[in-house]
PDB file of C-alpha atoms in Angstrom:
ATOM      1  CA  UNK M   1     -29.344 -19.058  15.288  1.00 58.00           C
ATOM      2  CA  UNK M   2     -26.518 -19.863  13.503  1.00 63.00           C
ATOM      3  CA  UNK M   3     -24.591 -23.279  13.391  1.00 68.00           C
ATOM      4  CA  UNK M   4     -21.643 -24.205  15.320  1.00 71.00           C
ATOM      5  CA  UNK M   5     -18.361 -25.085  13.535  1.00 67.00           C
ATOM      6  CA  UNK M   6     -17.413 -28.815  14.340  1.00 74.00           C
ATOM      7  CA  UNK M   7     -14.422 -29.212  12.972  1.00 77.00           C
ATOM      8  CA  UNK M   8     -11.128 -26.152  12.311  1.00 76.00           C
ATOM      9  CA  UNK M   9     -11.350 -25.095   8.856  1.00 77.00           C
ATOM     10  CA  UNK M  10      -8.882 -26.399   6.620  1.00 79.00           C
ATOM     11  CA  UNK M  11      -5.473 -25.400   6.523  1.00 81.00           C
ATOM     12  CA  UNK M  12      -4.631 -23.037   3.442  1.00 78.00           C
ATOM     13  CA  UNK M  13      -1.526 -24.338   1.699  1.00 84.00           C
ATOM     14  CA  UNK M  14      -1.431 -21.136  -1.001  1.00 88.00           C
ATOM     15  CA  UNK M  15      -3.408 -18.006  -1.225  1.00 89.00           C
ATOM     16  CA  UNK M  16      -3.502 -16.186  -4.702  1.00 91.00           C
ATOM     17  CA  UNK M  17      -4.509 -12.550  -4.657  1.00 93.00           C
ATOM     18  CA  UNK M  18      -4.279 -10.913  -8.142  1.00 93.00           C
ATOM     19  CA  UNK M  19      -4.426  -6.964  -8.076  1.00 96.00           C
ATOM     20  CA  UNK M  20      -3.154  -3.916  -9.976  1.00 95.00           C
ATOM     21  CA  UNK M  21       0.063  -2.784 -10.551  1.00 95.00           C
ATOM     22  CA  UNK M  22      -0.560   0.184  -7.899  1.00 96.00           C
ATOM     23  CA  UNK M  23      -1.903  -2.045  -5.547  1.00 97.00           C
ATOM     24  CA  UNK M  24       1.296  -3.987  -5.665  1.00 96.00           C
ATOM     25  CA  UNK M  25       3.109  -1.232  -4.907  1.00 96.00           C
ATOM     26  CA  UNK M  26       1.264  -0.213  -2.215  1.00 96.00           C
ATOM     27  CA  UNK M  27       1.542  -3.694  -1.111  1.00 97.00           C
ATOM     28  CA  UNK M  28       5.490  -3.679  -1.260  1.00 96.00           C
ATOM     29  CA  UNK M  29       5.341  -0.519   0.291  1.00 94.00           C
ATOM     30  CA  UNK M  30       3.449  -1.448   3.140  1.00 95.00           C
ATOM     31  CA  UNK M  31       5.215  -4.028   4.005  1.00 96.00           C
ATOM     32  CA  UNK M  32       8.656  -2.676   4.280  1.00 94.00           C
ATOM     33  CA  UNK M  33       7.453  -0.086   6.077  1.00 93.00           C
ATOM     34  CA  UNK M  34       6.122  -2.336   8.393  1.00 94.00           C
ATOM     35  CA  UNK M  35       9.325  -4.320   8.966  1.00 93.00           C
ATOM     36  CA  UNK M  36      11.390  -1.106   9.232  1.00 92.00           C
ATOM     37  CA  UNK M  37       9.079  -0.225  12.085  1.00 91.00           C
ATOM     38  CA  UNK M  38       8.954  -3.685  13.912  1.00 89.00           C
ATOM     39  CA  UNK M  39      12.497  -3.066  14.097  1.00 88.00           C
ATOM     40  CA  UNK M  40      12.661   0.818  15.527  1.00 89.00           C
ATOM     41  CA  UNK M  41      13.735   2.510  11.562  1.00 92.00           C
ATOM     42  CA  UNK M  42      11.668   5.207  11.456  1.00 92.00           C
ATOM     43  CA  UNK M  43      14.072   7.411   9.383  1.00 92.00           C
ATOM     44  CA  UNK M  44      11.715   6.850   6.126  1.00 89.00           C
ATOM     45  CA  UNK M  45       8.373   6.620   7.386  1.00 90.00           C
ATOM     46  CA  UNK M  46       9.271  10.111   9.028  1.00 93.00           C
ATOM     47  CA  UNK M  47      10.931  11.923   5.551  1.00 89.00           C
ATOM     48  CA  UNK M  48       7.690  10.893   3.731  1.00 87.00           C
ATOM     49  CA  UNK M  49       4.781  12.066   6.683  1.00 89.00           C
ATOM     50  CA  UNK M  50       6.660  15.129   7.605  1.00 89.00           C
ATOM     51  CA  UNK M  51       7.335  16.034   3.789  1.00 87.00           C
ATOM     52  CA  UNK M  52       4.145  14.318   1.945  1.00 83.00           C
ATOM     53  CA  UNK M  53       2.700  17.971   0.970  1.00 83.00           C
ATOM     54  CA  UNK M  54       6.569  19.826  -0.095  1.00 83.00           C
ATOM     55  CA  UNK M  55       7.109  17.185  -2.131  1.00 82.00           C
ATOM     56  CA  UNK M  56       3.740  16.500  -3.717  1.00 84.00           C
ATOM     57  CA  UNK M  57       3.889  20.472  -4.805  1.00 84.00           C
ATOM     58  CA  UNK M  58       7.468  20.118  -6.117  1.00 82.00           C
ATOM     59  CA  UNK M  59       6.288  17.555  -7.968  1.00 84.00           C
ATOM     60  CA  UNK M  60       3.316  19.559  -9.580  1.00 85.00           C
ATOM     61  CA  UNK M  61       4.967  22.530 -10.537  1.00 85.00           C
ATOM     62  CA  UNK M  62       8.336  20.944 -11.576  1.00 84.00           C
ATOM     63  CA  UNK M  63       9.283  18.844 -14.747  1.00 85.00           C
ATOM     64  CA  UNK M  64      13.147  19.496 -14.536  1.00 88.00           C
ATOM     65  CA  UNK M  65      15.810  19.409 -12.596  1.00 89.00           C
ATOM     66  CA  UNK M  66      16.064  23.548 -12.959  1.00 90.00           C
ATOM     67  CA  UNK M  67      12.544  23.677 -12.269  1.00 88.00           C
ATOM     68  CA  UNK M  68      13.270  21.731  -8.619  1.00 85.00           C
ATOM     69  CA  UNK M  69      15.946  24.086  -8.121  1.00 87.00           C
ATOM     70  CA  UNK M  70      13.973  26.989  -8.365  1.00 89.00           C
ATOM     71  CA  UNK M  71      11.551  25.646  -6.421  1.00 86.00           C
ATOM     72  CA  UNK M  72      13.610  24.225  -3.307  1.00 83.00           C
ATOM     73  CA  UNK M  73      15.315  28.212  -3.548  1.00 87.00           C
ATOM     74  CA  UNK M  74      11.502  29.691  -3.830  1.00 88.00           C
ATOM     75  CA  UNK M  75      10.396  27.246  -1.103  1.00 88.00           C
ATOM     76  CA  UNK M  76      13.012  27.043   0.859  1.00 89.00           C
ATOM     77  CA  UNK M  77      11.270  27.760   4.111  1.00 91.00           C
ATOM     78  CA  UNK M  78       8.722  24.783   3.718  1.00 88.00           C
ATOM     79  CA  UNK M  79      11.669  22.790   2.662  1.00 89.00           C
ATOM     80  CA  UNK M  80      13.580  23.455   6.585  1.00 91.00           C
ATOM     81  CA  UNK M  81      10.027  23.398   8.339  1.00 91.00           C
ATOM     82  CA  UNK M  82       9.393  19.707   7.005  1.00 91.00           C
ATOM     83  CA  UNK M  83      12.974  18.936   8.352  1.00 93.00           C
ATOM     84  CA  UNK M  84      12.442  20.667  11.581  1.00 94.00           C
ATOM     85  CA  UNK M  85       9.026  18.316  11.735  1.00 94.00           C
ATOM     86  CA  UNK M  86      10.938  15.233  10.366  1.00 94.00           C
ATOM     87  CA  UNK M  87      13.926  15.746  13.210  1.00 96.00           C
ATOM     88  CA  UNK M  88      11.536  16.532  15.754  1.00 96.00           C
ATOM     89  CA  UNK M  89       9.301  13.138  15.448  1.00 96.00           C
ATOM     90  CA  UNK M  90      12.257  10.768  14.924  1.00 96.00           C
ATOM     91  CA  UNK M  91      13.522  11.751  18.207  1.00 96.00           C
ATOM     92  CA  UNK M  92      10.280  11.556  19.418  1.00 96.00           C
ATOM     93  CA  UNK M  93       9.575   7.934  17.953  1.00 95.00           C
ATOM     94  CA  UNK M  94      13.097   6.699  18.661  1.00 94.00           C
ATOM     95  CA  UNK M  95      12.776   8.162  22.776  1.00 95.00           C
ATOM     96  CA  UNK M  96       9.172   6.238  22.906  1.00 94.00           C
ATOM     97  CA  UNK M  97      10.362   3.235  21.667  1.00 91.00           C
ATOM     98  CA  UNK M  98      13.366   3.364  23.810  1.00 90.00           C
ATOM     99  CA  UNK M  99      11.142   3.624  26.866  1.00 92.00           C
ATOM    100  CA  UNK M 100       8.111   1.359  26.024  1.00 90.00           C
ATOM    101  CA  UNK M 101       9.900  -1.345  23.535  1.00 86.00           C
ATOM    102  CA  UNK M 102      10.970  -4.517  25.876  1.00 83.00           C
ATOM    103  CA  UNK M 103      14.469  -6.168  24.871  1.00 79.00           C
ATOM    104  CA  UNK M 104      12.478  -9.429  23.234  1.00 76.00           C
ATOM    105  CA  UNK M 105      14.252 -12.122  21.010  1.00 69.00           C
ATOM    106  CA  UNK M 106      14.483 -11.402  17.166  1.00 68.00           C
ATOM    107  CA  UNK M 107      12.496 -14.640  16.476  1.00 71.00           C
ATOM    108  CA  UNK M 108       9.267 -13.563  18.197  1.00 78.00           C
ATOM    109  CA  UNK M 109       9.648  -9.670  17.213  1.00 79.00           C
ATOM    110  CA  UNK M 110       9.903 -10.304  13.401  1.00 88.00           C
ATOM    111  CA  UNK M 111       8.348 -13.923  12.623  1.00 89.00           C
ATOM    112  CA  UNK M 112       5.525 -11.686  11.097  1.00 91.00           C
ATOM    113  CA  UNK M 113       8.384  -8.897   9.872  1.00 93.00           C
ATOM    114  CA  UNK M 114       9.891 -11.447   8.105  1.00 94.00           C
ATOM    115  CA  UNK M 115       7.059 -13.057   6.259  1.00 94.00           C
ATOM    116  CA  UNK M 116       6.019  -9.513   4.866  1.00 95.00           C
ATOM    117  CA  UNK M 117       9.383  -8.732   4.013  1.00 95.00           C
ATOM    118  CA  UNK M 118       9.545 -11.544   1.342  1.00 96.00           C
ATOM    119  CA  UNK M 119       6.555  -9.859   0.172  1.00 96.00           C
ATOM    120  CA  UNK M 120       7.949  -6.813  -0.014  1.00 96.00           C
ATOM    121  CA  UNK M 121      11.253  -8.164  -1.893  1.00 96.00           C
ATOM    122  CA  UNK M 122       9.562 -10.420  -4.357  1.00 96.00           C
ATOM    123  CA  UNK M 123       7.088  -7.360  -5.592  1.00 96.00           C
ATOM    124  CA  UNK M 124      10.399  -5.261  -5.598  1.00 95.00           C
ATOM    125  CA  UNK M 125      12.358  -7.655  -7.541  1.00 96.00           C
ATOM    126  CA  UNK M 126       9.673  -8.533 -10.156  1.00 95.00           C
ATOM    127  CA  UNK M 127       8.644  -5.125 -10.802  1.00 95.00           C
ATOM    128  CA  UNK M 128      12.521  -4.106 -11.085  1.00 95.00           C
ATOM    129  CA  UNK M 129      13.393  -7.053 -13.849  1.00 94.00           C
ATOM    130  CA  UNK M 130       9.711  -6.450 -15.961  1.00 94.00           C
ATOM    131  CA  UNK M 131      10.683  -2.219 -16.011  1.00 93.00           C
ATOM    132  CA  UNK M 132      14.009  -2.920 -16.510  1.00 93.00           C
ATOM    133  CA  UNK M 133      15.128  -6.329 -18.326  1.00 93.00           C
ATOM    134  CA  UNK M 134      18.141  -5.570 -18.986  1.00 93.00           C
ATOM    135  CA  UNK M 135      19.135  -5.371 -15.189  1.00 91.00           C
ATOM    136  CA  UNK M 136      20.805  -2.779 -13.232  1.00 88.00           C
ATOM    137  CA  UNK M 137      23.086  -2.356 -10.134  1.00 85.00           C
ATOM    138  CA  UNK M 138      20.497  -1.385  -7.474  1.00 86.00           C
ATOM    139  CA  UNK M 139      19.135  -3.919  -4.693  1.00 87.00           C
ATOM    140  CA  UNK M 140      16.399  -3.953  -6.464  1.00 90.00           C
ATOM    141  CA  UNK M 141      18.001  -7.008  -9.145  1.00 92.00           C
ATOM    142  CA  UNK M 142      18.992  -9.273  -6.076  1.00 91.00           C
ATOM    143  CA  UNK M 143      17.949 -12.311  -5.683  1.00 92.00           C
ATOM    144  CA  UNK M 144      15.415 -12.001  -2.793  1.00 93.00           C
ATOM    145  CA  UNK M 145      16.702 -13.449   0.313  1.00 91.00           C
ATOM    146  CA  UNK M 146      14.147 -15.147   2.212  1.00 93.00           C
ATOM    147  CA  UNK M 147      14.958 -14.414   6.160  1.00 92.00           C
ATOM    148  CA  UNK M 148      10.800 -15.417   6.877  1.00 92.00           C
ATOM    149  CA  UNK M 149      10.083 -19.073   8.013  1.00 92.00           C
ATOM    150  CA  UNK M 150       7.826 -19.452   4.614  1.00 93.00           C
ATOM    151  CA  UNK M 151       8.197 -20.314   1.611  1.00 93.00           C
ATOM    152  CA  UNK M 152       9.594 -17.081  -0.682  1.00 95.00           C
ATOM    153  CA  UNK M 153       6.212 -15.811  -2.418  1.00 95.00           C
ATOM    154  CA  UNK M 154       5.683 -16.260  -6.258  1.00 94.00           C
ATOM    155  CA  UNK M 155       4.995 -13.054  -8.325  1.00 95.00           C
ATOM    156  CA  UNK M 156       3.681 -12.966 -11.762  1.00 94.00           C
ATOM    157  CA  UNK M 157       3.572 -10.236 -14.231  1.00 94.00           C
ATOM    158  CA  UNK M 158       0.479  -9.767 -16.514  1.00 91.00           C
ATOM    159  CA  UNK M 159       0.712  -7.604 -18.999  1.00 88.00           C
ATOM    160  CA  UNK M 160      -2.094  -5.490 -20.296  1.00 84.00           C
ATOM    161  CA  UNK M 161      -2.977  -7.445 -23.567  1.00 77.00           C
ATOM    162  CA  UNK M 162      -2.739 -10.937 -21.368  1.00 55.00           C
ATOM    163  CA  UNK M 163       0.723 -11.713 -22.010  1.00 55.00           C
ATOM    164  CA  UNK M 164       3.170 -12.384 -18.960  1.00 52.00           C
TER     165      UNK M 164
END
């Protein structure tokens, strides 16, 4: 039988998780896709469902831009269907949240929203200044603002030989 826990287990003051570059990403993408929903923006989540396979093709069979061209002209049916799709389940998502979604305060709806979007914005911003140290004019270079009632989180680049 096993033992009983006595006492709450410690609080945690910092967790460290290393992982991969494309785990990162997936990370960062996760959880600004998860904010945008928490907050009824389902304008991206629905271009990439509706469109995953067009695009993934396009992206097989094309190197150049003339190459995209004559594929969106080849493909151009697949290319309205995904829209037709895309259209169809943003209304859809946007009339179910407008009928199931109560009014609630912004504190309670996106305490957790919050906390992964500083996740989300410090990948972003580290990934941004290691690929591209010279800067650049996209969101991307700005300073993370921290809207999340934790601390910002720390990201570290490792290089592949063990440099940072």
């Amino acid at each position: 039988m096993a033992q009983k826990r006595k006492s709450p287990p410690a609080d945690v003051e910092t967790v460290t998780i290393t992982m991969s570059r494309k785990t990162a990403e997936a990370v960062k993408q996760a959880c600004e896709e998860y904010l945008r929903l928490r907050m009824g923006q389902f304008e991206d989540f629905t271009n990439e469902v509706c469109c995953w396979d067009y695009v993934e093709q396009m992206e097989k069979e094309c190197h150049t831009t003339e190459e995209r061209k004559k594929f969106h002209r080849d493909h151009e049916q697949d290319f309205y269907k995904c829209m037709r799709l895309r259209d169809r389940m943003r209304a859809g998502l946007r009339a179910l949240w407008a009928q199931n979604v109560p009014t609630a305060s912004i504190q309670f709806t996106l305490k957790e929203a919050y906390r992964a979007e500083s996740v989300w914005m410090a990948i972003r911003y580290a990934l941004a200044w290691h690929d591209f140290p010279e800067g650049g004019m996209w969101n991307d270079f700005f300073s993370p603002l921290n809207r999340s009632d934790q601390p910002m989180p720390k990201v570290e680049l490792k290089e592949k030989d063990g440099t940072e």
